[in-house]
Coordinates of C-alpha atoms in Angstrom, one line a residue:
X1 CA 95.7 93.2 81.8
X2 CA 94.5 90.7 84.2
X3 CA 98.0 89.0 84.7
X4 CA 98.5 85.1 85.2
X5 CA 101.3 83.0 86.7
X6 CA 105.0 83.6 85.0
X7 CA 105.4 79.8 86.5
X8 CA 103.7 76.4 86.5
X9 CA 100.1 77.0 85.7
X10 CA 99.5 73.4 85.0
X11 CA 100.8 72.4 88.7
X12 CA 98.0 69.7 90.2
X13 CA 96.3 70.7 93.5
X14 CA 95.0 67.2 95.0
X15 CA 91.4 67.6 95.6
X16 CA 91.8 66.0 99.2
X17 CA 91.5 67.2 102.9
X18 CA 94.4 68.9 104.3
X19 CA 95.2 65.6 106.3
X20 CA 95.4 63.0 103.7
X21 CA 97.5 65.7 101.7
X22 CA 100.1 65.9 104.5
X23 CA 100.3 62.4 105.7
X24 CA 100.3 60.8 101.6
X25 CA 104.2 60.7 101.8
X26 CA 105.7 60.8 105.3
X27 CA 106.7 56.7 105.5
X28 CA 109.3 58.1 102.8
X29 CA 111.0 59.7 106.0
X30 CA 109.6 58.2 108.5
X31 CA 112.9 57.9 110.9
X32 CA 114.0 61.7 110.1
X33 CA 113.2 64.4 112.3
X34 CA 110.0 66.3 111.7
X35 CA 110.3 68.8 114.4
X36 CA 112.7 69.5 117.2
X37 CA 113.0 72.3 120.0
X38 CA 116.2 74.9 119.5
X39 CA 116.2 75.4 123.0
X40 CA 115.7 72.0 124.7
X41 CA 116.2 69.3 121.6
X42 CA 112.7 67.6 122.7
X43 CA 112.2 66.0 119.0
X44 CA 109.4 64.2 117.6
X45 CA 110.6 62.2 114.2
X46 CA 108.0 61.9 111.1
X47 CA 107.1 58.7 112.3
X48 CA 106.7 59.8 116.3
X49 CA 104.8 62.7 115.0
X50 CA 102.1 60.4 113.2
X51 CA 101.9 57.8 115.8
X52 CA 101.0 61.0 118.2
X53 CA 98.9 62.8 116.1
X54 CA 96.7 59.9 115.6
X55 CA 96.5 59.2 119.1
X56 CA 95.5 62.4 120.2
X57 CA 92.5 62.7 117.3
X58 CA 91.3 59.2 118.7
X59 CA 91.4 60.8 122.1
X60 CA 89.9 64.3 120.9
X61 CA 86.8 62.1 119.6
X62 CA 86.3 59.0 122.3
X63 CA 87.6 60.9 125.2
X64 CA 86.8 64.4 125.0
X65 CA 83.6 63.9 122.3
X66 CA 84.4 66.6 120.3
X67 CA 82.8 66.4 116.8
X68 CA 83.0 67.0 113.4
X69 CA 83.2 70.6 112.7
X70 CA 83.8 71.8 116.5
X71 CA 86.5 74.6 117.1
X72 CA 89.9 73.7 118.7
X73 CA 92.4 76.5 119.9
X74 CA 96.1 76.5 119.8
X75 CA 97.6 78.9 122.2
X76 CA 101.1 77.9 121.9
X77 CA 104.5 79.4 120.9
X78 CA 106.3 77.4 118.2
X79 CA 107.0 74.1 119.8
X80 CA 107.6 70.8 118.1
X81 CA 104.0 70.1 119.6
X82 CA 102.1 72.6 117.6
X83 CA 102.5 70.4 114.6
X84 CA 101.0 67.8 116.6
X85 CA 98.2 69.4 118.3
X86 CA 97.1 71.3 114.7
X87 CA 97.4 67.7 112.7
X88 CA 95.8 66.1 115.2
X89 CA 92.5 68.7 116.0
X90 CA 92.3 68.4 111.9
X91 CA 92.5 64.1 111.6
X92 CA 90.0 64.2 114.6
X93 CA 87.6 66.3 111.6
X94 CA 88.0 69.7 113.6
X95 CA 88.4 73.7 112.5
X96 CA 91.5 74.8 114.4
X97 CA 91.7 78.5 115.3
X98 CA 95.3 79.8 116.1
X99 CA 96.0 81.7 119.1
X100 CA 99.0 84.7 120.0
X101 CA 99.8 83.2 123.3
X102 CA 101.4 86.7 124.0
X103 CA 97.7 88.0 124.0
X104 CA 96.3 89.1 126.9
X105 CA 93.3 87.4 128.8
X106 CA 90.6 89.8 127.3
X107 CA 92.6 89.5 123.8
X108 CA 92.1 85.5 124.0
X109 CA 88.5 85.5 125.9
X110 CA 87.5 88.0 122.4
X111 CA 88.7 85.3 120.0
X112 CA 87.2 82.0 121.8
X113 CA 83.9 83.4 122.1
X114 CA 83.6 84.6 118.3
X115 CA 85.0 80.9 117.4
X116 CA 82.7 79.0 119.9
X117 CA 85.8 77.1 120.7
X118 CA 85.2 73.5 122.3
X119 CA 88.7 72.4 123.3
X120 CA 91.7 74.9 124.2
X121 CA 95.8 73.6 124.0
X122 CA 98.2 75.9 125.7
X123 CA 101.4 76.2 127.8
X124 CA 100.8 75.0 131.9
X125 CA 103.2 78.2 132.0
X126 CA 100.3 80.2 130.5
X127 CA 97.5 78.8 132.8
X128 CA 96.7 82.0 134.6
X129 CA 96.1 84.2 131.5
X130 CA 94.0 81.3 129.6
X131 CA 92.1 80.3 132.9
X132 CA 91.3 84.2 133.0
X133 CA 89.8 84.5 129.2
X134 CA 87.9 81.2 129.8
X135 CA 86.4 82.8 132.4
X136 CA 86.2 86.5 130.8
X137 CA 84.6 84.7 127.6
X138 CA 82.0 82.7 130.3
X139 CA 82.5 79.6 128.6
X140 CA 83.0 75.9 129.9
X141 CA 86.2 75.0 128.1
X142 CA 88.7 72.0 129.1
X143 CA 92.2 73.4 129.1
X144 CA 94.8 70.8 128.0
X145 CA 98.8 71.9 128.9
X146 CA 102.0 70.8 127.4
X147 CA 104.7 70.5 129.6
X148 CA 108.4 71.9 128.3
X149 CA 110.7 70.9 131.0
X150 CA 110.9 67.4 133.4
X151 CA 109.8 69.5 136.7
X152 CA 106.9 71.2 135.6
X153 CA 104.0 70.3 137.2
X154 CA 100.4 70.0 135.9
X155 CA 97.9 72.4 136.5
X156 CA 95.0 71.4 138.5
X157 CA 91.7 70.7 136.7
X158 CA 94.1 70.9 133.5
X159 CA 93.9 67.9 131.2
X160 CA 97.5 66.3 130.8
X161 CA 98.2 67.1 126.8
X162 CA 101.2 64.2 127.1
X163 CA 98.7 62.0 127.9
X164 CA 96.2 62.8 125.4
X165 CA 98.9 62.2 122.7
X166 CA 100.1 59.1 124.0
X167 CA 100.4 56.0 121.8
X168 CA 100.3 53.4 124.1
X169 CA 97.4 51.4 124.2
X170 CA 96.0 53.2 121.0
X171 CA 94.4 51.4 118.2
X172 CA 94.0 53.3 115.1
X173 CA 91.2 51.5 114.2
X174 CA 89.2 53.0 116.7
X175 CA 89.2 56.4 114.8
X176 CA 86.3 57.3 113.1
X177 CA 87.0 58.6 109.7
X178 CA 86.0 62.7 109.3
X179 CA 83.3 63.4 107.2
X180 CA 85.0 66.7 106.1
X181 CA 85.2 67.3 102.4
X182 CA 88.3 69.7 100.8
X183 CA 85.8 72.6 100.4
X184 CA 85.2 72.9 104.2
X185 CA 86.9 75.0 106.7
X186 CA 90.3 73.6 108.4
X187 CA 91.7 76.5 109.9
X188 CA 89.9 79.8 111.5
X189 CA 92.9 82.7 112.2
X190 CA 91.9 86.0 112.9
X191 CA 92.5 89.2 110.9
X192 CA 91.8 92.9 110.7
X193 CA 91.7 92.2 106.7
X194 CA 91.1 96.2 105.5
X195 CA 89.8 97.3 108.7
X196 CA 87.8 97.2 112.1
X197 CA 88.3 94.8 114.1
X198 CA 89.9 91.4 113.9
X199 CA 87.7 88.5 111.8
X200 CA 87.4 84.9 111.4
X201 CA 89.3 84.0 108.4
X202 CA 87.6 80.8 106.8
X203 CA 90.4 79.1 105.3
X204 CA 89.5 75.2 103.9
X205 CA 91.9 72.3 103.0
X206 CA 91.8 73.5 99.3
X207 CA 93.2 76.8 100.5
X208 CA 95.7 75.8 102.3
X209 CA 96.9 72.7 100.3
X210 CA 96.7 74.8 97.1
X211 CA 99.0 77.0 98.3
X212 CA 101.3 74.7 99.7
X213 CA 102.2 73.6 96.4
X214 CA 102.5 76.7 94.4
X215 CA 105.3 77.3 97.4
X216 CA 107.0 74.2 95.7
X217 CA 107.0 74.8 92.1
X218 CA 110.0 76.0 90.5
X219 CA 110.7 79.8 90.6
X220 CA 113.7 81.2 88.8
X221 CA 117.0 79.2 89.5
X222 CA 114.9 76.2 91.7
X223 CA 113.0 75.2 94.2
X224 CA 112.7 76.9 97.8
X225 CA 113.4 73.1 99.2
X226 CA 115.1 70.3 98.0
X227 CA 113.7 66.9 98.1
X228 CA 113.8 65.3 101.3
X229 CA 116.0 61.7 100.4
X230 CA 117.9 59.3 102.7
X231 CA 121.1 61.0 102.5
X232 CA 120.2 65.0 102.5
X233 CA 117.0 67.0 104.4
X234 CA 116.5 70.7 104.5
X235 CA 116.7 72.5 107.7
X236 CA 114.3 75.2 109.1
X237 CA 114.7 77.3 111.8
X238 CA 111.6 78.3 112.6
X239 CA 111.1 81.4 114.5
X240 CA 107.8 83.1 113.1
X241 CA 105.1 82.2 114.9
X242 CA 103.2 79.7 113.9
X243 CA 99.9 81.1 114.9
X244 CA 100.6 83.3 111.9
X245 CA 99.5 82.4 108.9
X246 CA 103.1 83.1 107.2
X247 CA 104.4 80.6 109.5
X248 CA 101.6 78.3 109.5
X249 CA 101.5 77.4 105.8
X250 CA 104.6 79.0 104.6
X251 CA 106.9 77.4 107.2
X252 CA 104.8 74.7 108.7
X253 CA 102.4 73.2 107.1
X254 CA 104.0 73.0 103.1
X255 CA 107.2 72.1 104.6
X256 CA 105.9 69.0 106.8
X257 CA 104.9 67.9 103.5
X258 CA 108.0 68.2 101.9
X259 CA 109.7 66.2 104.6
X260 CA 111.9 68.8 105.9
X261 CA 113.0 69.5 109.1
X262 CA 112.1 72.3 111.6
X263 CA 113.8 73.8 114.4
X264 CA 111.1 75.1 116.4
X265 CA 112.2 78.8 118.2
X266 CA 109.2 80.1 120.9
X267 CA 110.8 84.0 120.0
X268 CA 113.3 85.9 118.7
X269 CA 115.9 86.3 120.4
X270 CA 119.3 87.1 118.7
X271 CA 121.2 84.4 120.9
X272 CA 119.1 81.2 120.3
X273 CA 118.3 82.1 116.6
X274 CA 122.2 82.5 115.9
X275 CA 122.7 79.2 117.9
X276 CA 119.7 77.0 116.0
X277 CA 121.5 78.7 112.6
X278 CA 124.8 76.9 113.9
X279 CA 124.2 74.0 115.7
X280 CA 121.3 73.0 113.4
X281 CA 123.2 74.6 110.2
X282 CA 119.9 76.1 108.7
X283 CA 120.0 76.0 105.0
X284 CA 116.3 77.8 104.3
X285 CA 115.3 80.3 106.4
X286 CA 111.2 82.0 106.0
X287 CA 112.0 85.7 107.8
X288 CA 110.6 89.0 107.8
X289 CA 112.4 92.3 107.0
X290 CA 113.7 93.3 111.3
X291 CA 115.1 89.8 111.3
X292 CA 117.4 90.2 107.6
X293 CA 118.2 93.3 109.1
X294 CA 119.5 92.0 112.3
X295 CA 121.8 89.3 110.1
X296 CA 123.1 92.2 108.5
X297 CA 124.0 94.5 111.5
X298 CA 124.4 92.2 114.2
X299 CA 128.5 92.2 115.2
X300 CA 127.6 88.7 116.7
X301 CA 126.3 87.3 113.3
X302 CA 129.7 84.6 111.7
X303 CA 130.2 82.7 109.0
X304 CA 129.3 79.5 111.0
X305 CA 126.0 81.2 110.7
X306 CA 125.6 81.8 107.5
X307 CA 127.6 79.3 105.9
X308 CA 124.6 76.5 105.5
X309 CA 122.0 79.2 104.6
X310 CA 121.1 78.1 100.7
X311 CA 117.6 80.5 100.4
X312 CA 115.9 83.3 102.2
X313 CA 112.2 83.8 101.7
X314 CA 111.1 87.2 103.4
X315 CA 107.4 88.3 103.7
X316 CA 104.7 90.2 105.8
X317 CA 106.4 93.8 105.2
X318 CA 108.6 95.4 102.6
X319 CA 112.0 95.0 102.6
X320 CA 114.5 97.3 101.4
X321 CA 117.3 96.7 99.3
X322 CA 120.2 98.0 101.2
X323 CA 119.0 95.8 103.8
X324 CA 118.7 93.0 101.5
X325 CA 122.6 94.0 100.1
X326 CA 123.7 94.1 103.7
X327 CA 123.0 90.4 104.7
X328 CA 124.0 89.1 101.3
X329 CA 127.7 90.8 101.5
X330 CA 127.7 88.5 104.4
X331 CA 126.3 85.4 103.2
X332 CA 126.9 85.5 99.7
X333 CA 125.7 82.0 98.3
X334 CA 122.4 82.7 99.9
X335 CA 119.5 83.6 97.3
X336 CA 116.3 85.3 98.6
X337 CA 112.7 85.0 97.4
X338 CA 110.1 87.8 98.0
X339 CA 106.5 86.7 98.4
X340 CA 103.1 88.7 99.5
X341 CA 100.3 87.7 101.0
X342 CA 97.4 88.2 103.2
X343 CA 95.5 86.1 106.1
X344 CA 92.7 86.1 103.6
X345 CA 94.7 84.4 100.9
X346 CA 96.4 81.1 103.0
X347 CA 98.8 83.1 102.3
X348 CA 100.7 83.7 99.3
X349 CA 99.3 85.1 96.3
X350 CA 102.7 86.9 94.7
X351 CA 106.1 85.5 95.0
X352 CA 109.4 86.2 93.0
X353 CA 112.2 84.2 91.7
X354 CA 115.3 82.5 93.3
X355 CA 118.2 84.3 92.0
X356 CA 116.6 87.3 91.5
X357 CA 117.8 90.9 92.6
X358 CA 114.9 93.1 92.1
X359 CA 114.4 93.3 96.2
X360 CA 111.6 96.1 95.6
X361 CA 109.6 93.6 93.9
X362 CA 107.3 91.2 95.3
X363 CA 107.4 89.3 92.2
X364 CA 104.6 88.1 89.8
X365 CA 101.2 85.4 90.9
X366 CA 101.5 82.6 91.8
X367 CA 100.9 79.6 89.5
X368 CA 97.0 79.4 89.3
X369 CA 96.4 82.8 90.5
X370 CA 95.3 86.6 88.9
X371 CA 96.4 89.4 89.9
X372 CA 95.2 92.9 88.4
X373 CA 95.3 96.9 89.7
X374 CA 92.5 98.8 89.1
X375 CA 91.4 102.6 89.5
X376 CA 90.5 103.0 93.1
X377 CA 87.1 105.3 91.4
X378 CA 86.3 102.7 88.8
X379 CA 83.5 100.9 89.8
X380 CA 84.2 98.3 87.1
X381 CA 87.1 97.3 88.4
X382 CA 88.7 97.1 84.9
X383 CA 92.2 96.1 85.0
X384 CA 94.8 98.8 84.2
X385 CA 97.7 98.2 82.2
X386 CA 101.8 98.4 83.1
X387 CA 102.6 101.4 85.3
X388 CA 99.7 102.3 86.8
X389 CA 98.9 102.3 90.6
X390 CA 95.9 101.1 92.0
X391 CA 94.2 98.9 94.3
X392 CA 95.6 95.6 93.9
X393 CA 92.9 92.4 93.3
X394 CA 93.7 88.8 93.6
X395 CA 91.9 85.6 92.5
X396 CA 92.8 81.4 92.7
X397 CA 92.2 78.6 94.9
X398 CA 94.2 80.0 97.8
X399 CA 91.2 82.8 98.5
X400 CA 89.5 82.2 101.8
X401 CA 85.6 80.9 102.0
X402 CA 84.8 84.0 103.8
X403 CA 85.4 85.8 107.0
X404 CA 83.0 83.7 110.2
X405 CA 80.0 85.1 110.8
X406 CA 80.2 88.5 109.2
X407 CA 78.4 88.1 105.4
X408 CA 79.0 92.3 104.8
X409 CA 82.6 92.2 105.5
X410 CA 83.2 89.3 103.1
X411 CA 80.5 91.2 100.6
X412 CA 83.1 94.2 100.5
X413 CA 86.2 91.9 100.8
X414 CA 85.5 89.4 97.7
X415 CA 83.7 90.9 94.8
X416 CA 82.1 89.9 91.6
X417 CA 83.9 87.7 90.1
X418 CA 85.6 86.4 92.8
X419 CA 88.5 88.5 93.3
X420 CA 89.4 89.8 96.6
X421 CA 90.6 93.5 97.6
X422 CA 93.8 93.3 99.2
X423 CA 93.5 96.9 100.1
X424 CA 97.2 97.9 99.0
X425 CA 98.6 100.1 96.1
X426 CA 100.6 98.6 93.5
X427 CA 101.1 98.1 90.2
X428 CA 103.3 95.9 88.1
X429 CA 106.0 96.4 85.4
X430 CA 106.6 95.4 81.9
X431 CA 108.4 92.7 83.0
X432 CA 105.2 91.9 85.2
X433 CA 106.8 92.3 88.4
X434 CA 104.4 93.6 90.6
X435 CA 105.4 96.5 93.7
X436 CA 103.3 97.3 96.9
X437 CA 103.6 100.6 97.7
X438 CA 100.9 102.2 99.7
X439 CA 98.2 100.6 101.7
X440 CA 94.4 101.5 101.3
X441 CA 93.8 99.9 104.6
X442 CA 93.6 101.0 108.3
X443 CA 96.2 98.2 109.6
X444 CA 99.6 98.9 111.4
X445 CA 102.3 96.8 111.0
X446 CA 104.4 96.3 113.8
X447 CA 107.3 93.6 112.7
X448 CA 104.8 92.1 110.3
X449 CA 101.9 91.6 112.9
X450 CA 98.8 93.5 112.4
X451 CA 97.7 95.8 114.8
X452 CA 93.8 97.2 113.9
X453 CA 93.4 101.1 115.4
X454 CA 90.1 100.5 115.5
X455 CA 90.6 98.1 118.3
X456 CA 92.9 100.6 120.3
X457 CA 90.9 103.2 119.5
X458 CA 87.9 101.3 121.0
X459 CA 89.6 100.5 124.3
X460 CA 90.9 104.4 124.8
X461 CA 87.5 105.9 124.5
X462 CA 86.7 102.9 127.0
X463 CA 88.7 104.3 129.4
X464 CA 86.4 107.1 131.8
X465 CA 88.4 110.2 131.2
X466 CA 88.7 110.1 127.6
X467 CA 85.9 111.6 125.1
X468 CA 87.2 110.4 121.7
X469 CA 90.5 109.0 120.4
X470 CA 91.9 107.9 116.9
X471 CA 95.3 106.0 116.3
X472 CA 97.4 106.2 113.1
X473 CA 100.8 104.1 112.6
X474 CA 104.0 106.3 112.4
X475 CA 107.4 105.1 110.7
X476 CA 109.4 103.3 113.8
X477 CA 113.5 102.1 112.7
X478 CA 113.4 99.1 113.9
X479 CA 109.3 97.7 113.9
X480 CA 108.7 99.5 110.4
X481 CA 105.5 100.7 112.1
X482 CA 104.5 101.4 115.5
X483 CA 101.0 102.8 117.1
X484 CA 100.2 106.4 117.8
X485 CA 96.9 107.9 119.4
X486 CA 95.6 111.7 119.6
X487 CA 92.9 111.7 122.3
X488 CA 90.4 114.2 123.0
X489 CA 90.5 114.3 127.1
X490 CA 86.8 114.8 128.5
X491 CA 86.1 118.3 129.8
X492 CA 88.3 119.0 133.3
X493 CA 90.0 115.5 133.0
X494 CA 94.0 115.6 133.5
X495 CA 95.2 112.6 131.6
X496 CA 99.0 111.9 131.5
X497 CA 101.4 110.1 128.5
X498 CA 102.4 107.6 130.6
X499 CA 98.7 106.8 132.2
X500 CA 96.8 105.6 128.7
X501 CA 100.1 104.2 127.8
X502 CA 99.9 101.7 130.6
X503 CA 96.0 101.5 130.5
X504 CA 96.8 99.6 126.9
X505 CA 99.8 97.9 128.0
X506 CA 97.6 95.9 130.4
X507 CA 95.0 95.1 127.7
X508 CA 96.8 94.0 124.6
X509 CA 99.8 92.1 123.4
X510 CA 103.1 93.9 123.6
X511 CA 103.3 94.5 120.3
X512 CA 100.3 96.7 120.5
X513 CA 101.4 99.1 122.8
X514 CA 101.3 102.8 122.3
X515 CA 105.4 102.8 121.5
X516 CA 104.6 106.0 119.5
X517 CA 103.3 108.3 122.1
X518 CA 100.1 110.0 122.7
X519 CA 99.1 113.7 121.8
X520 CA 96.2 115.2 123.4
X521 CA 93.9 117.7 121.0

């Protein structure tokens, strides 16, 4: 009852550092466009993007003396330079830790003090929140800034990142070679995992380049990309954050290495997205469940939209099948794939087939992975056969080294044996498809981002009139979830709605916001 992989099992995972992995093929496309801007058309092509990358891991080492192992942290929406700035940190030998650069200054200040950050990359349109958490977290961090538009100026004391990245003058001999081995930690995101607060995830270049390919093996009627050749190249537009583990490996990182090209999108917004979709005709698209939804309801949404759209991956949240029937009645040559995932697992760990139209299904492991439910009172964790719901457990190379600094929370998070709790209910079929559908864990999902009560629960009873306070998730049409707090006011205090809403609003990222209200017990 401990279920394997319906696909490859035999696939290879190179046993090589997360850079080597990515750069082992790009002089096969080295004049085609790695990543350009939707909004602007700033453009880097594969060969651009390695001249730059190795330019600014020269410069991360000679001129900033940053060293193997040290923490770098992108605070950047998706822009064609977040590729750069990530590749770069990890040639240079560094950990990069991803950023929300919709957080606020406390949010950020939280995040580069658990990481000991060195080095911090973000927007010179940003500069007042990121100067603020430098200065919240007490820390002496250079700030570099990337410029979007010709008449932006440079901060002052800001390091110019243009200039850090470029090539001019550069010999690549002067980079000293990394010391990092596959097995050590590339990239640090932060999650809630099954509760508290948000954790260092330890992912290392096995993690992430094992995942990478199980994305490209063959599932069902193909591939989710084609290969990249001289005459055809898929197309990606790219609006889920980076920063996010979905978009990091899912949409980023495996895709750079399948020489395909990315339309970079800083947010959603229904105008640029349906324009990128036209003017770049996007033929694989990596969405959550409010974005299908929108293709299928929006009266702006046109055939020139969805003409070039060949597959849909959706993750991060459940999607429902009228939803799913909706969007394909308009686009119907496009073929979706369902995966899940967690932070904790780089991130795919279940994924379903192309062609397939079980939509309630996130499908069956991924080659070189286990999956099994057990009884959430066994403490054997025995696996439990077809039909049953538990707690679903995962294994394989994709499992994270550990959450940073915090030994009992990995203790409880990866067990004997090595499999890790995902803290959801499921349970498979007899076709071994497997279906989430309860969580175990304290997390809200708003649009697929996590939002921890603990931490709003932490910042309400921080506020001087209020005695206790607890926050739940409540069902929201549009965000799936949305956050919800009962407070318990201190004795004579006369609190308001609308004061603890905007008490929050000015400490966390929007999406965090009290958009379900506040009863007071």
């Amino acid at each position: 009852f401990e279920q394997n992989s319906l696909y490859d099992n035999n696939i290879r995972i190179p046993h090589e550092t997360l850079d080597q992995y990515l750069w082992d093929q790009f002089s096969k496309w080295t004049n085609k466009t790695a990543a350009i801007c939707g909004i602007t058309g700033r453009s880097y092509t594969y060969g651009t993007l390695r001249d730059h990358c190795a330019a600014l891991a020269i410069r991360l080492q000679r001129k900033l003396n940053l060293q193997f192992g040290n923490t770098l942290a992108v605070c950047l929406p998706n822009i064609p330079e977040f590729p750069l700035v990530t590749l770069g940190a990890i040639e240079a030998g560094l950990v990069v830790t991803t950023i929300n650069p919709i957080y606020t200054a406390e949010e950020i200040a939280r995040q580069l003090l658990d990481s000991d950050t060195k080095f911090l990359v973000g927007l010179a349109s940003n500069i007042a929140v990121l100067r603020e958490a430098v200065q919240l977290a007490k820390l002496d961090i250079p700030i570099a800034c990337i410029r979007t538009t010709n008449d932006e100026s440079l901060p002052a004391g800001t390091i110019d990142f243009a200039e850090l990245t470029n090539p001019s003058g550069i010999h690549y001999s002067e980079l000293r070679q990394h010391d990092r081995t596959p097995e050590d930690i590339v990239f640090l995101p932060y999650s809630s995992g099954t509760t508290g607060l948000p954790k260092g995830v330890e992912l290392t270049h096995v993690n992430i380049v094992s995942n990478s390919e199980m994305l490209s093996v063959k599932a069902g009627n193909g591939t989710v990309v084609l290969p990249t050749t001289d005459t055809y190249q898929d197309v990606l537009p790219c609006v889920l954050p980076f920063f996010h583990i979905y978009g990091l490996t899912v949409t980023m990182l495996s895709k750079l290495r399948a020489g395909c090209k990315l339309v970079t999108l800083p947010n959603f917004r229904p105008d640029t997205f349906l324009n990128a979709l036209a003017e770049h005709k996007g033929s694989v698209l990596h969405l959550v469940p409010p974005i299908i939804i929108f293709l299928g309801h929006h009266d702006g949404v046109q055939a020139k939209h969805t003409d070039s759209i060949r597959n849909v991956f959706s993750g991060a949240a459940p999607m429902g099948t009228p939803d799913a029937e909706r969007f394909t009645a308009r686009a119907p040559k496009v073929e979706f794939i369902q995966g899940y995932g967690l932070t904790e697992t780089a991130p795919v760990v279940l994924m379903g087939a192309l062609g397939g139209r079980n939509y309630a299904s996130v499908g069956s492991p991924c080659p070189r992975t286990q999956a099994k439910i057990v009884d959430l009172n066994d403490p054997t964790n025995t696996a439990l056969g077809p039909n049953c719901s538990g707690e679903l457990l995962v294994r394989g190379p994709q499992i994270m080294k550990g959450y940073h600094n915090n030994r009992k929370a990995t203790e409880e998070m990866i067990i004997e044996g090595g499999w890790l709790r995902t803290g959801d209910i499921a349970h498979y079929d007899d076709d071994l498809q497997f279906y989430i559908t309860d969580r175990l864990k304290e997390l809200i999902k708003v649009k697929g981002f996590q939002v921890p009560p603990a931490e709003l629960e932490e910042l309400l009873r921080a506020h001087d009139q209020v005695a206790d306070a607890a926050v739940v998730g409540v069902p929201h049409p549009i965000s799936g979830e949305v956050p919800r707090a009962f407070v318990v006011p201190k004795g004579g205090a006369r609190l308001s709605e609308d004061t603890l809403k905007e008490f929050i609003a000015g400490k966390v990222a929007s999406y965090k916001r009290l958009e379900g209200g506040v009863t007071f017990l």
